[in-house]
Short mmCIF file of C-alpha atoms and ligand atoms in Angstrom, two decimals:
data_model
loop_
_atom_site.label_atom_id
_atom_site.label_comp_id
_atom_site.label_asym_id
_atom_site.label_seq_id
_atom_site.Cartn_x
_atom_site.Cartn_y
_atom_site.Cartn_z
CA UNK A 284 -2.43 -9.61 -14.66
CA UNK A 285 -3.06 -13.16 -12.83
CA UNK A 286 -6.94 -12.69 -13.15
CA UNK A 287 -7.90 -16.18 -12.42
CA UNK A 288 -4.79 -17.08 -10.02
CA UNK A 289 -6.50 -14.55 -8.46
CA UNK A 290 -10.17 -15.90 -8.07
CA UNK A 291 -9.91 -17.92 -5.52
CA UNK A 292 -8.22 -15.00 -2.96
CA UNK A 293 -10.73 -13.06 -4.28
CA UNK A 294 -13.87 -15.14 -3.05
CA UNK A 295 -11.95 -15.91 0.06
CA UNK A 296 -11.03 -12.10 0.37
CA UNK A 297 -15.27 -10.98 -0.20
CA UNK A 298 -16.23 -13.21 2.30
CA UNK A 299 -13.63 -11.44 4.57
CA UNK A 300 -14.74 -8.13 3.74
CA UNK A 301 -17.82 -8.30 5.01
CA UNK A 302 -16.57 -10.08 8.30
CA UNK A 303 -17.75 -13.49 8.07
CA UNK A 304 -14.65 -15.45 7.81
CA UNK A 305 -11.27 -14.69 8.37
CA UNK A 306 -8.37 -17.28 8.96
CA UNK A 307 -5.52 -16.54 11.77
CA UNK A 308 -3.07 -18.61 10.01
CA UNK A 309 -0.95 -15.63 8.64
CA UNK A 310 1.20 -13.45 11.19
CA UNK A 311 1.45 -9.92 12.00
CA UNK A 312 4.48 -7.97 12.47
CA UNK A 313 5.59 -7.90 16.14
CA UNK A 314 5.31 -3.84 17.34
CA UNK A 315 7.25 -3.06 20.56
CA UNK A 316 3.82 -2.81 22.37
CA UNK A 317 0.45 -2.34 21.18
CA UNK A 318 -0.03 1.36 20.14
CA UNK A 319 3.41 1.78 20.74
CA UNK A 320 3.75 4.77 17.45
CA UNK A 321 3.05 8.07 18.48
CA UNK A 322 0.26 8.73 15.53
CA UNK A 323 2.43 10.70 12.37
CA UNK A 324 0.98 13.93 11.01
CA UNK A 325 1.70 13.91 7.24
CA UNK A 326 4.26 16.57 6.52
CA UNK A 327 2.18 19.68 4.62
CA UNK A 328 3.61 20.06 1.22
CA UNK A 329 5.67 23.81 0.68
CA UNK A 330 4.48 25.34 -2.46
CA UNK A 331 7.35 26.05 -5.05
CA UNK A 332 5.81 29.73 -5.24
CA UNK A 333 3.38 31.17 -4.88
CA UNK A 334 1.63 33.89 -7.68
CA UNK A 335 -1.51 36.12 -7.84
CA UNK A 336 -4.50 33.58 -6.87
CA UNK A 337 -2.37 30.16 -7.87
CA UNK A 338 -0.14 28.14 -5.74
CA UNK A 339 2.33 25.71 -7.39
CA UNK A 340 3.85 22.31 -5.88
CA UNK A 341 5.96 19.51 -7.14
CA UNK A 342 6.03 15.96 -5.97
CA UNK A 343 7.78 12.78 -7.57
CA UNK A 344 6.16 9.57 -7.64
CA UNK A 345 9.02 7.41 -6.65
CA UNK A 346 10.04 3.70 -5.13
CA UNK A 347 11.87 5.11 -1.66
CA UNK A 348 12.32 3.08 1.82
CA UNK A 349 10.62 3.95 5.34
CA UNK A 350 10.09 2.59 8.88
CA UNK A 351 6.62 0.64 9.20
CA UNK A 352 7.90 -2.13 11.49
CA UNK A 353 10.61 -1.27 14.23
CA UNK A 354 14.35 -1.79 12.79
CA UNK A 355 13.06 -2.25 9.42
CA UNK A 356 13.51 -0.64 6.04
CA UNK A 357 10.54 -1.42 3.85
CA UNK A 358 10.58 -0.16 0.06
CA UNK A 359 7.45 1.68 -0.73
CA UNK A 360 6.12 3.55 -3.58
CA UNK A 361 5.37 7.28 -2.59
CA UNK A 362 4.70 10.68 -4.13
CA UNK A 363 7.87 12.47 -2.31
CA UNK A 364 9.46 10.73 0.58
CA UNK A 365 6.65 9.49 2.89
CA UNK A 366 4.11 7.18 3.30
CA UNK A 367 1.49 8.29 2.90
CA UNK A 368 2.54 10.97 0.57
CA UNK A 369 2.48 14.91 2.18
CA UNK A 370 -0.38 16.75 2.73
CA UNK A 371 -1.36 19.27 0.36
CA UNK A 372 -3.42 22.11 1.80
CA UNK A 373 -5.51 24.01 -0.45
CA UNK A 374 -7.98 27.15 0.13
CA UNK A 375 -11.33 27.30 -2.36
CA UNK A 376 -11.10 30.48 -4.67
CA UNK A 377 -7.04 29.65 -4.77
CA UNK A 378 -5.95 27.74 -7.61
CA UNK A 379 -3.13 24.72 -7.12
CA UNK A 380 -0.77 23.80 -9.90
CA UNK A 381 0.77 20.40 -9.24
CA UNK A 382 3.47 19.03 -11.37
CA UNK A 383 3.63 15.29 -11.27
CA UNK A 384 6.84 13.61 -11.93
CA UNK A 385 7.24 10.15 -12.41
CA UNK A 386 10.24 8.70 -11.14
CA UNK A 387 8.78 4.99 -11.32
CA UNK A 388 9.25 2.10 -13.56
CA UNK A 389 5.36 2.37 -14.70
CA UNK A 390 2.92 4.50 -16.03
CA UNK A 391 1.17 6.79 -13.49
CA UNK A 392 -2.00 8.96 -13.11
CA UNK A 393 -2.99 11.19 -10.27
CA UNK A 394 -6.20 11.47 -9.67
CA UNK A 395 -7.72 14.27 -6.92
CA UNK A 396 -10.60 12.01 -5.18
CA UNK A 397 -13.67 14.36 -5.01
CA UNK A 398 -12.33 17.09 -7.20
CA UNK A 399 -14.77 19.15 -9.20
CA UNK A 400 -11.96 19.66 -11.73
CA UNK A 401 -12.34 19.79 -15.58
CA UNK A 402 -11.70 16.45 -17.22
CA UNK A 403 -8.50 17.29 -18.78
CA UNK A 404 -6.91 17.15 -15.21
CA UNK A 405 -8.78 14.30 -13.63
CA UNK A 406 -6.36 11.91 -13.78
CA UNK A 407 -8.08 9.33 -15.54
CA UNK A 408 -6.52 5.90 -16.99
CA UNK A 409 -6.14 6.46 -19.90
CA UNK A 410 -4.21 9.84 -19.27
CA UNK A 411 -1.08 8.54 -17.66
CA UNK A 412 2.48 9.77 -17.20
CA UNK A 413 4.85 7.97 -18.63
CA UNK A 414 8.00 7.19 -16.64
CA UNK A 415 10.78 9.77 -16.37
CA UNK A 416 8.27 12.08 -17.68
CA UNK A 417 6.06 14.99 -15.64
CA UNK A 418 2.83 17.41 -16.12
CA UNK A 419 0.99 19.66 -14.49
CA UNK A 420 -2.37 19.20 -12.81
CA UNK A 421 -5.11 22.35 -12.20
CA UNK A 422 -7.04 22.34 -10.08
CA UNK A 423 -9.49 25.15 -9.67
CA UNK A 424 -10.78 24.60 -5.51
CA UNK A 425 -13.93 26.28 -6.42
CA UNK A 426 -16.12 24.00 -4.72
CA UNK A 427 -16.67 23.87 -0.82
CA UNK A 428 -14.26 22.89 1.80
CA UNK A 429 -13.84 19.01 1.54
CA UNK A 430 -11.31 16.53 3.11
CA UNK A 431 -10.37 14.90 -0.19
CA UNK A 432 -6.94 12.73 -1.34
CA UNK A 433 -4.79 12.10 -4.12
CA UNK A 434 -4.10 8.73 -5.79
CA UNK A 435 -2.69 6.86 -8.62
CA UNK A 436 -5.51 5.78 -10.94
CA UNK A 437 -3.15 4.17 -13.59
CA UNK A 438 -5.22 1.56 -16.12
CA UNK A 439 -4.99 -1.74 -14.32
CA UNK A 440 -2.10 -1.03 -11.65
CA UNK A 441 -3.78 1.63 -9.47
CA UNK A 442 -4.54 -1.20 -6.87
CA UNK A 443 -0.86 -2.13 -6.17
CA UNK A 444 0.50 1.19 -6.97
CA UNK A 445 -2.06 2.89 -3.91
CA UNK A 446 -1.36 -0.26 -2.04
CA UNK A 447 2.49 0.26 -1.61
CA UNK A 448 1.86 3.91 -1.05
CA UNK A 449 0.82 6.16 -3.67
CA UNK A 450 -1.87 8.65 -1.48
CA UNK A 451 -2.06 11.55 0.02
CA UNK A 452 -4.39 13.87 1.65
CA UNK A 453 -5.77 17.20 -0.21
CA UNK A 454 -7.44 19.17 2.67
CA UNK A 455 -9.35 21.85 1.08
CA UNK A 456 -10.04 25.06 3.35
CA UNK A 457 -13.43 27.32 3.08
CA UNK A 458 -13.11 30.74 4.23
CA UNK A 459 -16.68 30.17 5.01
CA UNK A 460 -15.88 27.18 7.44
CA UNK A 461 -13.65 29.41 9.37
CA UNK A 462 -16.57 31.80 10.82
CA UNK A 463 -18.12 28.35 12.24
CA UNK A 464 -15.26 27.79 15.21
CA UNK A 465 -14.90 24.50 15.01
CA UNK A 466 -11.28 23.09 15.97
CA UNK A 467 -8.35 24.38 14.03
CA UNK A 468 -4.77 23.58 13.44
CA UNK A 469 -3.12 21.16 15.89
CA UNK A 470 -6.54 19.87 16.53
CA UNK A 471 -7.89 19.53 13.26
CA UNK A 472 -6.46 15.88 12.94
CA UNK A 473 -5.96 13.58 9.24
CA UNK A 474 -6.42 10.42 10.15
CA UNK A 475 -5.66 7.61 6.77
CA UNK A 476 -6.48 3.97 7.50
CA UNK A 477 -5.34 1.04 5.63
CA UNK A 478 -4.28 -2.29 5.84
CA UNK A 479 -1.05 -4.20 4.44
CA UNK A 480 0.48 -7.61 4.03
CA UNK A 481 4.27 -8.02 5.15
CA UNK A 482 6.86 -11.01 4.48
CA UNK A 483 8.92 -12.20 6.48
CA UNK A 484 11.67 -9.59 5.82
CA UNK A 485 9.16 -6.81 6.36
CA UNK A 486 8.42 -6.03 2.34
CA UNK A 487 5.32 -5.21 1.51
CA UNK A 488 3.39 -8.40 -0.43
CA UNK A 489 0.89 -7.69 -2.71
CA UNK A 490 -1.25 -9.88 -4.23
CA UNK A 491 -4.34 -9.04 -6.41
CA UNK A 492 -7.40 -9.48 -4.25
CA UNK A 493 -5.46 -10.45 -1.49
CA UNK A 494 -7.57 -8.92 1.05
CA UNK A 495 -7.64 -12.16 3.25
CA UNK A 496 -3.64 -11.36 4.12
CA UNK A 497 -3.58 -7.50 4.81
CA UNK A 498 -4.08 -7.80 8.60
CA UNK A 499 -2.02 -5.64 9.59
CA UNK A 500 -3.31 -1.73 10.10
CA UNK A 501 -1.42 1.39 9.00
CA UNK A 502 -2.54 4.48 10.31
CA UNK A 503 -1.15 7.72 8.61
CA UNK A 504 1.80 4.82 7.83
CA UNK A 505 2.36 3.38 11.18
CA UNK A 506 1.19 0.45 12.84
CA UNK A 507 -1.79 1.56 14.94
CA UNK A 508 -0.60 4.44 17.16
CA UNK A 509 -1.11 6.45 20.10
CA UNK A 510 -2.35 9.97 19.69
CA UNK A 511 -1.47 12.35 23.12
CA UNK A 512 -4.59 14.59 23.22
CA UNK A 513 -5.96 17.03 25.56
CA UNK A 514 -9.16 17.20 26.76
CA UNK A 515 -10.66 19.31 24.62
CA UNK A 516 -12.52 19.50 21.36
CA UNK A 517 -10.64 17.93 18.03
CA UNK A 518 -11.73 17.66 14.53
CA UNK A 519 -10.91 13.87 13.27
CA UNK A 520 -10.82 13.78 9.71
CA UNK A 521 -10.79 9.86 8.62
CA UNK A 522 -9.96 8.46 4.92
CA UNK A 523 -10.15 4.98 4.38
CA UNK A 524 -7.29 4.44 1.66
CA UNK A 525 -7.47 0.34 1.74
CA UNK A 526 -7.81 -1.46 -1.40
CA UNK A 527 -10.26 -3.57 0.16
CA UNK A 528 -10.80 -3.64 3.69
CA UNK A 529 -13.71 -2.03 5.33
CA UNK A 530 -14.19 -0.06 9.10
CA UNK A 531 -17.14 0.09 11.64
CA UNK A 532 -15.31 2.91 14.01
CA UNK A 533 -16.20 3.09 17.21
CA UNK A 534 -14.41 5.16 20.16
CA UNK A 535 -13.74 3.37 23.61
CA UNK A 536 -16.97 2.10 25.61
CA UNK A 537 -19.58 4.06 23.15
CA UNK A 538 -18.01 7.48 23.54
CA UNK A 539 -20.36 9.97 21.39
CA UNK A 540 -18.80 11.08 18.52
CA UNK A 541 -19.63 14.52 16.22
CA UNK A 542 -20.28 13.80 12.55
CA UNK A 543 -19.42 17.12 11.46
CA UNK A 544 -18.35 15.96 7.14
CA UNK A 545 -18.54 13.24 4.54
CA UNK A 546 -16.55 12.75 1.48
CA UNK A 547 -17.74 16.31 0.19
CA UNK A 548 -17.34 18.18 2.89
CA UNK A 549 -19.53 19.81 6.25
CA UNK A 550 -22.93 18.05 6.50
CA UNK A 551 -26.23 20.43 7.24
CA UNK A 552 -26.29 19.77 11.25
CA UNK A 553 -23.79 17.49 13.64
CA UNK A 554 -25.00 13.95 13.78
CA UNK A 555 -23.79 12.13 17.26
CA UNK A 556 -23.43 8.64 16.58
CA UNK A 557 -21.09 6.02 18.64
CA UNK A 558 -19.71 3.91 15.89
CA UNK A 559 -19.93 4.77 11.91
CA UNK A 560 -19.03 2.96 8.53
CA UNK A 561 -16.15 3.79 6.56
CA UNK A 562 -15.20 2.09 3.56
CA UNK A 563 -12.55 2.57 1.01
CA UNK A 564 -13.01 5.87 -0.50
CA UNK A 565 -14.78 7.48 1.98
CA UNK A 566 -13.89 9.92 4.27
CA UNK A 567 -15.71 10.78 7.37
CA UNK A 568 -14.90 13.51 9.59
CA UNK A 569 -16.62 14.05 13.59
CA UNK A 570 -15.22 15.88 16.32
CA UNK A 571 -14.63 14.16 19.69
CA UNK A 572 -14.65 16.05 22.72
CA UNK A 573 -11.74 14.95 25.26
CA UNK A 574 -12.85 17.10 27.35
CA UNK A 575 -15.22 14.16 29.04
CA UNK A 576 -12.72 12.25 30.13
CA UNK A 577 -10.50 12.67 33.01
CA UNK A 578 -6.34 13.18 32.41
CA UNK A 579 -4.85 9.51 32.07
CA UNK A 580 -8.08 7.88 30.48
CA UNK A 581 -7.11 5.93 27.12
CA UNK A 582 -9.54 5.66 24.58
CA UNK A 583 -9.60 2.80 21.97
CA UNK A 584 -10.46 3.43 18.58
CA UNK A 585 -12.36 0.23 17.60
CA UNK A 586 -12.82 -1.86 14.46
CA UNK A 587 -15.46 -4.48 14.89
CA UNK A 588 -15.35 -5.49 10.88
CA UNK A 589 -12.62 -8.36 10.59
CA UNK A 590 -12.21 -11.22 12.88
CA UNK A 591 -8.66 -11.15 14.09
CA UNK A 592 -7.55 -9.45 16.77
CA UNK A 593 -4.71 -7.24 14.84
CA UNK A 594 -7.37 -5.51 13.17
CA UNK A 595 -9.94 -4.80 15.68
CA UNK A 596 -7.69 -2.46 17.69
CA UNK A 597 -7.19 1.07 14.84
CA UNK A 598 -5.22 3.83 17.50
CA UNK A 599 -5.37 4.65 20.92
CA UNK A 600 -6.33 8.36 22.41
CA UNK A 601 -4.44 9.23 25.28
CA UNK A 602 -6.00 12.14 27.27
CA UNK A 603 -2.33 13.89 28.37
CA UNK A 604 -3.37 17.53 29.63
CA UNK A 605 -5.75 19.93 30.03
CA UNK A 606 -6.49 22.49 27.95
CA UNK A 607 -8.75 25.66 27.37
CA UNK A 608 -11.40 25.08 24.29
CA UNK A 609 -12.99 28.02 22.64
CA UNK A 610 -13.91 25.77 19.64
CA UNK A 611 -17.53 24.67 19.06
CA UNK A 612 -19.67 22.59 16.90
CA UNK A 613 -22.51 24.95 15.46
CA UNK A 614 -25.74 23.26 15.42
CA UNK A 615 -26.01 24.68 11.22
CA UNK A 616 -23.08 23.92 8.97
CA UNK A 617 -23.89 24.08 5.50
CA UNK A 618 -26.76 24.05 3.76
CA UNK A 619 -27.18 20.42 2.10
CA UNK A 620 -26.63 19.73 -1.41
CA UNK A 621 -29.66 21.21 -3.15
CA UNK A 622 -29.77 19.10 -6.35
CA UNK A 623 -33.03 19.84 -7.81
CA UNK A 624 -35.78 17.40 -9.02
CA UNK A 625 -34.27 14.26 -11.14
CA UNK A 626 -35.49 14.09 -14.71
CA UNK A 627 -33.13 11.07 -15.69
CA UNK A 628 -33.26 7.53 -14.23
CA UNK A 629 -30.14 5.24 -14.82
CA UNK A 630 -29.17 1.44 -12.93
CA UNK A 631 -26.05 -0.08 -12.44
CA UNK A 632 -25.21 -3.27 -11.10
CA UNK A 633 -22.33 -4.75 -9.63
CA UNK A 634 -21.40 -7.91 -10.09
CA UNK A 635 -17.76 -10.89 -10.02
CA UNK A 636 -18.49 -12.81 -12.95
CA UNK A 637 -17.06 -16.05 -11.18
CA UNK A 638 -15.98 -17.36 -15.57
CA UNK A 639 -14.21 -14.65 -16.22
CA UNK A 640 -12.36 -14.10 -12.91
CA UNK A 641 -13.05 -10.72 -13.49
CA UNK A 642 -15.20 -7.58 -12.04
CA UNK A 643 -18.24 -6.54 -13.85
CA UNK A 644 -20.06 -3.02 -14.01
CA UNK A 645 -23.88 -4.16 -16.34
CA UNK A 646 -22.00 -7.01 -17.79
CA UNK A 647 -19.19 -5.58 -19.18
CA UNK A 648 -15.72 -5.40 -18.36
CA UNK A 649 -13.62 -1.73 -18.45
CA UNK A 650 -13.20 -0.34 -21.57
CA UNK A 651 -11.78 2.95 -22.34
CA UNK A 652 -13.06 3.43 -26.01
CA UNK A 653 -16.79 2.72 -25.10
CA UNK A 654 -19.22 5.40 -23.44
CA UNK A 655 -21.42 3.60 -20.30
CA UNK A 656 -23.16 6.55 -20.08
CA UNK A 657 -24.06 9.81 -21.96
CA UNK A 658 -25.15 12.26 -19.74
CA UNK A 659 -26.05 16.13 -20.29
CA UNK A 660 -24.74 18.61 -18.09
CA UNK A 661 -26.49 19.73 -15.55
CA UNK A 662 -29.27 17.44 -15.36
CA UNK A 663 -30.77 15.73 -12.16
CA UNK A 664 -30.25 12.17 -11.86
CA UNK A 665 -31.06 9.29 -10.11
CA UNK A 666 -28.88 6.06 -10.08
CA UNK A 667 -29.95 3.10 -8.71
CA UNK A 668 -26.48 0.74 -8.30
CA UNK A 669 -27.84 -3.06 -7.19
CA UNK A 670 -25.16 -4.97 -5.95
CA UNK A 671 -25.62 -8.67 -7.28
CA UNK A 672 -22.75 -10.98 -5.36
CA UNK A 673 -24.74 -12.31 -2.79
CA UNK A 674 -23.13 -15.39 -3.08
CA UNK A 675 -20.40 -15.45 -2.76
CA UNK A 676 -20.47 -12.01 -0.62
CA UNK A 677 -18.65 -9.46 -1.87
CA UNK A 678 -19.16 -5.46 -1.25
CA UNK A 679 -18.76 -3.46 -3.84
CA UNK A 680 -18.19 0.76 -3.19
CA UNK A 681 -19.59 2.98 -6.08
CA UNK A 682 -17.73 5.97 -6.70
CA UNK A 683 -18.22 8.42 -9.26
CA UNK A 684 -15.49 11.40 -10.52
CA UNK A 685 -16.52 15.36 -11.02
CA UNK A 686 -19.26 15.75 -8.62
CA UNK A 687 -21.03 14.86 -4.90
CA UNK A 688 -24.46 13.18 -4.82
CA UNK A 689 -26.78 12.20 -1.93
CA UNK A 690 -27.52 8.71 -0.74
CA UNK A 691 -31.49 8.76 -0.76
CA UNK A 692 -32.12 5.47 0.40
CA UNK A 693 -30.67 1.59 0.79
CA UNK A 694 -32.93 -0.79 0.41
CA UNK A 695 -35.68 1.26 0.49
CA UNK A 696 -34.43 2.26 3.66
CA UNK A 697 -33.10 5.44 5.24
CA UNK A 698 -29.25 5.53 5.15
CA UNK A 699 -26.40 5.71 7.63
CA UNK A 700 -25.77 8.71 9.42
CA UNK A 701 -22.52 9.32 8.04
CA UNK A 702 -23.84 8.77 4.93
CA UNK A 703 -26.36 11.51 4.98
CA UNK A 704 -23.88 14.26 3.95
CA UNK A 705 -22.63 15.26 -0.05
CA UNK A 706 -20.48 11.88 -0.89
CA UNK A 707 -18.83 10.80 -4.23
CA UNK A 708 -18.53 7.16 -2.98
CA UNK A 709 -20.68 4.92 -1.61
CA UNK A 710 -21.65 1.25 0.09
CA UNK A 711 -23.32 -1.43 -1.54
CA UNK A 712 -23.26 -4.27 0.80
CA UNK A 713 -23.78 -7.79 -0.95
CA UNK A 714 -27.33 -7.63 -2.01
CA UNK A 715 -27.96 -4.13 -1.66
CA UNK A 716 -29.81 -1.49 -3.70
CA UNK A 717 -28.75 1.39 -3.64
CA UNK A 718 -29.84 4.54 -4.72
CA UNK A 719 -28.63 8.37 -5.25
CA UNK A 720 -29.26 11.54 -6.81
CA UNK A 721 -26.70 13.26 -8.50
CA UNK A 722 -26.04 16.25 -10.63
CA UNK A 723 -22.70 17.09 -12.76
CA UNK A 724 -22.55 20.53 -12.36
CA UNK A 725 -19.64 22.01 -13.54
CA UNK A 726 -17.54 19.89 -16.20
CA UNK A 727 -17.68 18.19 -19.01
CA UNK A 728 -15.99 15.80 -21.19
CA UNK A 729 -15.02 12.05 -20.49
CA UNK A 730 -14.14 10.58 -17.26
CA UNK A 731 -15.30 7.48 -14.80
CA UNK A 732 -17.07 5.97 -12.39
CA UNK A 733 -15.87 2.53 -10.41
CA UNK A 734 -15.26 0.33 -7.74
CA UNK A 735 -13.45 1.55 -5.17
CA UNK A 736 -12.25 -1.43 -3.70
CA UNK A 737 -9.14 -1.17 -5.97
CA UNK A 738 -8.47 -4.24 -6.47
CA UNK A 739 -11.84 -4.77 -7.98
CA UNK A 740 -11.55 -1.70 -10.49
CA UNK A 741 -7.91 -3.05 -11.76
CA UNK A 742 -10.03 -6.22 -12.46
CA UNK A 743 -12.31 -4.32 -14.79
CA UNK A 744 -14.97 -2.99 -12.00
CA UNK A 745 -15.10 0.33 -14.28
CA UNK A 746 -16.67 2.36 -16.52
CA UNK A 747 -16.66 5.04 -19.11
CA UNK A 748 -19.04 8.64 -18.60
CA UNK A 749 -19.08 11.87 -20.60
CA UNK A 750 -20.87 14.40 -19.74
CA UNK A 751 -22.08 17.13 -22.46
CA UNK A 752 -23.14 20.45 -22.20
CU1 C2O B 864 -10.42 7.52 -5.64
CU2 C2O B 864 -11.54 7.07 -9.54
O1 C2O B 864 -10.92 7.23 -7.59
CU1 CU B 865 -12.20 9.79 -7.59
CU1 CU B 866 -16.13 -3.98 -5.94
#
């Protein structure tokens, strides 16, 4: 790994990702038009079979070659044929068996992003899958309805193996989020954001820390799309699956949008907001009603994090029909996460040791064979995570396997809407204090908790927890 080639991208790349300086000097692929993709639903994955209370699927983790930019093949690395990888749907109380093959030249591990899932199936570094080799992955779906994802979480390579295309969405259904009417099927919408670096012949470049030359956006693996809607009610469910790059989403000129979810699923009431956060890791889900806008309006999906242009536009909605709507957003959705009173106190901080060239969770670089953190199951927690690059500025995302917490404050302040709903991942501008409550509930054993700006965590930005009953 070319740690300190890689320092100086790195500043230039944290300076970047907070939007204060970002050079036009590289170019973007030439589309046919802006928005000229129609936006790509990820295929849902078949199940093999299906027995009693389990479903089973397969999926390879293989180098294959797709369409990004018009007329060209570009080699990517995907679970199956696509990128992203297929959707697999899931339904809490129904268990999923997943055999992972790899059919790469490097070790893998799949990891379910905001999986309550016992240890053994985490999909942790240090549990890979060699190549040629498979295994199986349980998962039990006994928590509540979430929009979650699958990724590679191999020791040191995750970044560039999720960077050239190894993620997927996990959409996990709650019989008890049916009863609530919200929009279903065609207009219940996935909706993965990313960014990417091309070379001239349209390959994929990746570069550790190279956040500074990813301008160009992928949505669901296109370049920013156009999405034929009708005016009517639709469920957006948005993952941001960058290594590095963060969004501030806003719809059109300030058109209200519905937050509805968070990374663990439905928060307590429907927050209307007309632009929101999302960083990588997170998901964020809202529901935008069409229904406000006349047939023929287009509706921009705005970035307004990142200076050049190619990044500011993400998709365009085009209002194409009418439609009937018996869909609503209740004004109760689920309780919030009821946590209990925190007995432990624990702080983290965050910081690029500028030496080293290398990522740093309390001083220390990732180790696999030393425990961070010994913590008993069950117990209420709070974790303060300070975030010490100011200078230079780099962001830092703190996410955290097993469970969902709540934000409780930033700065001593009151959080983000969209950040007021169960999340396993969460924003620490440069600077920022952070702090959560948090509870591991259900399993126990070793596991981790990271950076989720990839490229940060493959440069040591991780650490080691077990939890003990
Ligand atoms: Cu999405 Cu430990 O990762
Ligand atoms: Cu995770
Ligand atoms: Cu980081």
């Amino acid at each position: 790994m070319a740690a300190t080639g890689a320092v100086a991208l790195t500043l230039a790349a944290c300076e970047n990702a907070t939007g204060a300086t970002e050079s036009t000097a590289t170019t973007t692929p030439a589309a046919t038009g802006p928005f000229a993709p129609a936006l790509r639903i990820p295929q849902i994955l078949k199940p093999t079979h299906t027995s009693g209370d389990t479903d089973y699927y397969a999926l390879a983790a293989k180098t294959t070659e797709t369409e990004i930019l018009p007329g060209v093949r570009t080699k990517v690395l995907t679970y199956g044929d696509t990128l992203p990888g297929p959707t697999i749907k899931a339904t809490r109380g129904r268990t999923v068996v997943l055999t992972q093959y790899n059919s790469h030249t490097e070790p893998i591990s799949t990891h379910l992003h905001g999986g309550h899932v016992p240890v053994s199936q985490d999909g942790v570094p240090w549990d890979t899958i060699e190549p040629g080799k498979d295994r199986d992955y349980r998962y039990p779906n006994t928590q509540p309805g979430a929009t979650l994802w699958y990724h590679d979480h191999s020791h040191m390579t995750e970044a560039e193996h999720v960077y050239r295309g190894l993620a997927g969405m996990y959409l996990l259904d709650d019989p008890a989020e049916q009863t609530l009417g919200l929009p279903t099927g065609e207009y219940d919408v996935p909706i993965m954001l990313r960014d990417a670096q091309f070379d001239d012949a349209g390959q994929l470049v990746f570069t550790m820390g190279g956040f500074k030359d990813r301008k160009t956006l992928l949505v669901n693996g296109t370049l920013p799309p156009h999405f034929e809607v009708a005016a009517r009610k639709y469920r957006l469910r948005f993952l941001n699956s960058a290594n590095e790059r963060g969004f501030k989403l806003s719809l059109g000129d300030a058109v209200p949008m519905q937050i509805i979810g968070t990374d663990g699923g439905l928060v307590p009431a429907p927050i209307t907001v007309t632009e929101f956060y999302l960083w990588p890791g997170e998901r964020v889900e809202v529901v935008v009603d069409f229904a406000a806008h006349p047939v023929g309006t287009q509706l921009v999906l705005n970035n307004s994090i990142g200076e050049v242009d190619a990044v500011k536009s993400v998709m365009r909605f085009d209002v194409t029909r009418s439609a009937t709507d018996a869909s609503v957003v209740p004004a109760a959705l689920r309780p919030a996460l009821d946590l209990g009173a925190p007995t432990v106190e624990r702080q983290l901080v965050f910081k690029f040791d500028l030496a080293m060239g290398m990522y740093l969770i309390d001083g220390k670089m990732f180790d696999e064979n030393r425990i961070d953190q010994r913590i008993a199951l069950g117990a209420t927690e709070i974790w303060t995570i300070r975030n010490d690059d100011l200078k230079p500025s780099i962001p830092h995302n703190m996410h955290l396997h097993l469970t969902h917490f709540t934000v409780l404050d930033r700065n001593g302040k009151p959080v983000d809407p969209a950040e007021t709903g169960p999340k396993d991942t969460v924003t620490t501008l440069p600077g920022d204090t952070v702090r959560i409550k948090v509870k591991f509930t259900e399993n126990a054993g070793k596991t981790v908790y990271h950076c989720h700006l990839l490229d940060h965590s493959a440069m040591g930005m991780m650490a080691v927890m077990e939890i003990t009953a």
